[in-house]
Amino acid sequence: MILLGLILVLLAGGAIVLVLTEDSARYILFGYTFEPNQVEMFLAGAAAAAVLLLGLWLMGSGSRRSARRRRALRGARAEASSRVARLEDEKRELERRLEHSPEPGDRLVARGSEDTGP
C-alpha cells in the first residue's frame, strides 16, 4: 500500500509540475493535444488533488499497518524470550535439586518395630 500511495503522490505531483511549468494552456499527452478551458482545468486540478490525497492516505494507512505488525512481532518475540528464560530457570532449579539430593544407596533407613530383636 505504501508503494501504491507513493506512485499516486508522484503522479499527482508530476501533473502539478507539468501545469505550473507550461507557458500556455496547450498540453500534448501521448500524441494528443489538449486545450482545456477554465472548467476543465479546475476539474483536472481537483482530480490531481484527489489523487494526491488518496496517495497520502494510502501511504499513511500502509505505514500504520506496518507499525502494528512490527509491534505485534516485537511482543511475540518478547513473550517467547520470557518463556525461554522461564524454562531455563526451571532447568537450573531442577539441576540444582538433583545435585543436592542424596543417592539412592545413601539414604538412612529407620528401623521399624519388626527389626528390633530380643
PDB file of C-alpha atoms in Angstrom:
ATOM      1  CA  MET A   1       0.000   0.000   0.000  1.00  0.00           C
ATOM      2  CA  ILE A   2       2.846   2.335   0.729  1.00  0.00           C
ATOM      3  CA  LEU A   3       4.303   1.794  -2.729  1.00  0.00           C
ATOM      4  CA  LEU A   4       0.962   2.401  -4.444  1.00  0.00           C
ATOM      5  CA  GLY A   5       0.466   5.560  -2.391  1.00  0.00           C
ATOM      6  CA  LEU A   6       3.932   6.776  -3.334  1.00  0.00           C
ATOM      7  CA  ILE A   7       3.226   6.168  -7.019  1.00  0.00           C
ATOM      8  CA  LEU A   8      -0.038   8.141  -6.800  1.00  0.00           C
ATOM      9  CA  VAL A   9       1.669  11.011  -4.988  1.00  0.00           C
ATOM     10  CA  LEU A  10       4.395  11.135  -7.641  1.00  0.00           C
ATOM     11  CA  LEU A  11       1.835  11.090 -10.469  1.00  0.00           C
ATOM     12  CA  ALA A  12      -0.179  13.907  -8.919  1.00  0.00           C
ATOM     13  CA  GLY A  13       2.996  15.878  -8.228  1.00  0.00           C
ATOM     14  CA  GLY A  14       4.131  15.360 -11.808  1.00  0.00           C
ATOM     15  CA  ALA A  15       0.793  16.640 -13.126  1.00  0.00           C
ATOM     16  CA  ILE A  16       1.007  19.715 -10.912  1.00  0.00           C
ATOM     17  CA  VAL A  17       4.585  20.425 -12.006  1.00  0.00           C
ATOM     18  CA  LEU A  18       3.591  19.993 -15.661  1.00  0.00           C
ATOM     19  CA  VAL A  19       0.797  22.548 -15.335  1.00  0.00           C
ATOM     20  CA  LEU A  20       2.969  25.020 -13.450  1.00  0.00           C
ATOM     21  CA  THR A  21       5.888  24.886 -15.899  1.00  0.00           C
ATOM     22  CA  GLU A  22       3.885  25.274 -19.121  1.00  0.00           C
ATOM     23  CA  ASP A  23       3.524  28.767 -20.554  1.00  0.00           C
ATOM     24  CA  SER A  24       0.255  28.137 -22.358  1.00  0.00           C
ATOM     25  CA  ALA A  25      -2.831  26.077 -21.695  1.00  0.00           C
ATOM     26  CA  ARG A  26      -1.931  23.720 -24.538  1.00  0.00           C
ATOM     27  CA  TYR A  27      -0.771  20.274 -23.412  1.00  0.00           C
ATOM     28  CA  ILE A  28       0.466  17.355 -25.513  1.00  0.00           C
ATOM     29  CA  LEU A  29      -0.007  13.954 -23.906  1.00  0.00           C
ATOM     30  CA  PHE A  30       0.604  10.658 -25.731  1.00  0.00           C
ATOM     31  CA  GLY A  31       0.447  12.416 -29.100  1.00  0.00           C
ATOM     32  CA  TYR A  32      -2.851  14.164 -28.388  1.00  0.00           C
ATOM     33  CA  THR A  33      -3.106  17.921 -27.997  1.00  0.00           C
ATOM     34  CA  PHE A  34      -5.352  19.247 -25.233  1.00  0.00           C
ATOM     35  CA  GLU A  35      -6.515  22.835 -24.795  1.00  0.00           C
ATOM     36  CA  PRO A  36      -8.731  22.740 -21.715  1.00  0.00           C
ATOM     37  CA  ASN A  37     -10.948  25.662 -20.765  1.00  0.00           C
ATOM     38  CA  GLN A  38     -11.186  27.008 -17.216  1.00  0.00           C
ATOM     39  CA  VAL A  39     -13.771  24.478 -16.004  1.00  0.00           C
ATOM     40  CA  GLU A  40     -11.779  21.560 -17.406  1.00  0.00           C
ATOM     41  CA  MET A  41      -8.595  22.904 -15.803  1.00  0.00           C
ATOM     42  CA  PHE A  42     -10.413  23.218 -12.475  1.00  0.00           C
ATOM     43  CA  LEU A  43     -11.705  19.647 -12.740  1.00  0.00           C
ATOM     44  CA  ALA A  44      -8.243  18.372 -13.714  1.00  0.00           C
ATOM     45  CA  GLY A  45      -6.766  20.184 -10.692  1.00  0.00           C
ATOM     46  CA  ALA A  46      -9.439  18.729  -8.423  1.00  0.00           C
ATOM     47  CA  ALA A  47      -8.701  15.250  -9.808  1.00  0.00           C
ATOM     48  CA  ALA A  48      -4.965  15.756  -9.241  1.00  0.00           C
ATOM     49  CA  ALA A  49      -5.648  16.897  -5.673  1.00  0.00           C
ATOM     50  CA  ALA A  50      -7.887  13.869  -5.085  1.00  0.00           C
ATOM     51  CA  VAL A  51      -5.182  11.524  -6.407  1.00  0.00           C
ATOM     52  CA  LEU A  52      -2.623  13.285  -4.206  1.00  0.00           C
ATOM     53  CA  LEU A  53      -4.818  12.915  -1.103  1.00  0.00           C
ATOM     54  CA  LEU A  54      -5.573   9.281  -1.941  1.00  0.00           C
ATOM     55  CA  GLY A  55      -1.847   8.594  -2.276  1.00  0.00           C
ATOM     56  CA  LEU A  56      -1.094  10.273   1.046  1.00  0.00           C
ATOM     57  CA  TRP A  57      -3.903   8.321   2.724  1.00  0.00           C
ATOM     58  CA  LEU A  58      -2.608   5.036   1.288  1.00  0.00           C
ATOM     59  CA  MET A  59       0.912   5.803   2.497  1.00  0.00           C
ATOM     60  CA  GLY A  60      -0.352   6.668   5.980  1.00  0.00           C
ATOM     61  CA  SER A  61      -2.564   3.613   6.344  1.00  0.00           C
ATOM     62  CA  GLY A  62       0.179   1.346   4.997  1.00  0.00           C
ATOM     63  CA  SER A  63       2.710   2.703   7.461  1.00  0.00           C
ATOM     64  CA  ARG A  64       0.247   2.320  10.362  1.00  0.00           C
ATOM     65  CA  ARG A  65      -0.413  -1.270   9.345  1.00  0.00           C
ATOM     66  CA  SER A  66       3.326  -1.979   9.132  1.00  0.00           C
ATOM     67  CA  ALA A  67       3.884  -0.412  12.548  1.00  0.00           C
ATOM     68  CA  ARG A  68       1.089  -2.532  14.037  1.00  0.00           C
ATOM     69  CA  ARG A  69       2.608  -5.667  12.529  1.00  0.00           C
ATOM     70  CA  ARG A  70       6.089  -4.765  13.838  1.00  0.00           C
ATOM     71  CA  ARG A  71       4.646  -4.083  17.305  1.00  0.00           C
ATOM     72  CA  ALA A  72       2.875  -7.456  17.346  1.00  0.00           C
ATOM     73  CA  LEU A  73       6.037  -9.219  16.188  1.00  0.00           C
ATOM     74  CA  ARG A  74       8.093  -7.458  18.856  1.00  0.00           C
ATOM     75  CA  GLY A  75       5.554  -8.529  21.507  1.00  0.00           C
ATOM     76  CA  ALA A  76       5.613 -12.141  20.294  1.00  0.00           C
ATOM     77  CA  ARG A  77       9.416 -12.177  20.390  1.00  0.00           C
ATOM     78  CA  ALA A  78       9.437 -10.744  23.917  1.00  0.00           C
ATOM     79  CA  GLU A  79       6.902 -13.349  25.048  1.00  0.00           C
ATOM     80  CA  ALA A  80       8.929 -16.170  23.506  1.00  0.00           C
ATOM     81  CA  SER A  81      12.096 -14.816  25.112  1.00  0.00           C
ATOM     82  CA  SER A  82      10.441 -14.696  28.543  1.00  0.00           C
ATOM     83  CA  ARG A  83       9.174 -18.275  28.083  1.00  0.00           C
ATOM     84  CA  VAL A  84      12.683 -19.437  27.192  1.00  0.00           C
ATOM     85  CA  ALA A  85      14.122 -17.625  30.218  1.00  0.00           C
ATOM     86  CA  ARG A  86      11.485 -19.193  32.488  1.00  0.00           C
ATOM     87  CA  LEU A  87      12.248 -22.677  31.114  1.00  0.00           C
ATOM     88  CA  GLU A  88      15.980 -22.122  31.598  1.00  0.00           C
ATOM     89  CA  ASP A  89      15.366 -21.053  35.207  1.00  0.00           C
ATOM     90  CA  GLU A  90      13.279 -24.167  35.811  1.00  0.00           C
ATOM     91  CA  LYS A  91      16.021 -26.314  34.282  1.00  0.00           C
ATOM     92  CA  ARG A  92      18.690 -24.723  36.501  1.00  0.00           C
ATOM     93  CA  GLU A  93      16.499 -25.219  39.584  1.00  0.00           C
ATOM     94  CA  LEU A  94      15.938 -28.871  38.680  1.00  0.00           C
ATOM     95  CA  GLU A  95      19.695 -29.401  38.130  1.00  0.00           C
ATOM     96  CA  ARG A  96      20.425 -27.741  41.486  1.00  0.00           C
ATOM     97  CA  ARG A  97      17.947 -30.029  43.234  1.00  0.00           C
ATOM     98  CA  LEU A  98      19.426 -33.107  41.580  1.00  0.00           C
ATOM     99  CA  GLU A  99      22.953 -32.114  42.645  1.00  0.00           C
ATOM    100  CA  HIS A 100      21.919 -31.765  46.299  1.00  0.00           C
ATOM    101  CA  SER A 101      19.713 -34.852  46.531  1.00  0.00           C
ATOM    102  CA  PRO A 102      21.268 -37.959  48.100  1.00  0.00           C
ATOM    103  CA  GLU A 103      21.988 -41.032  46.002  1.00  0.00           C
ATOM    104  CA  PRO A 104      19.537 -43.933  46.391  1.00  0.00           C
ATOM    105  CA  GLY A 105      22.106 -46.010  48.335  1.00  0.00           C
ATOM    106  CA  ASP A 106      22.932 -43.155  50.713  1.00  0.00           C
ATOM    107  CA  ARG A 107      19.532 -42.958  52.367  1.00  0.00           C
ATOM    108  CA  LEU A 108      19.159 -43.510  56.039  1.00  0.00           C
ATOM    109  CA  VAL A 109      16.630 -46.172  56.796  1.00  0.00           C
ATOM    110  CA  ALA A 110      14.698 -46.019  60.017  1.00  0.00           C
ATOM    111  CA  ARG A 111      14.222 -49.289  61.715  1.00  0.00           C
ATOM    112  CA  GLY A 112      10.724 -50.393  62.201  1.00  0.00           C
ATOM    113  CA  SER A 113       9.350 -52.339  65.165  1.00  0.00           C
ATOM    114  CA  GLU A 114       9.705 -55.638  63.282  1.00  0.00           C
ATOM    115  CA  ASP A 115      13.501 -55.177  63.032  1.00  0.00           C
ATOM    116  CA  THR A 116      14.029 -54.956  66.773  1.00  0.00           C
ATOM    117  CA  GLY A 117      15.319 -58.143  68.283  1.00  0.00           C
ATOM    118  CA  PRO A 118      15.263 -59.725  71.817  1.00  0.00           C
TER     119      PRO A 118
END
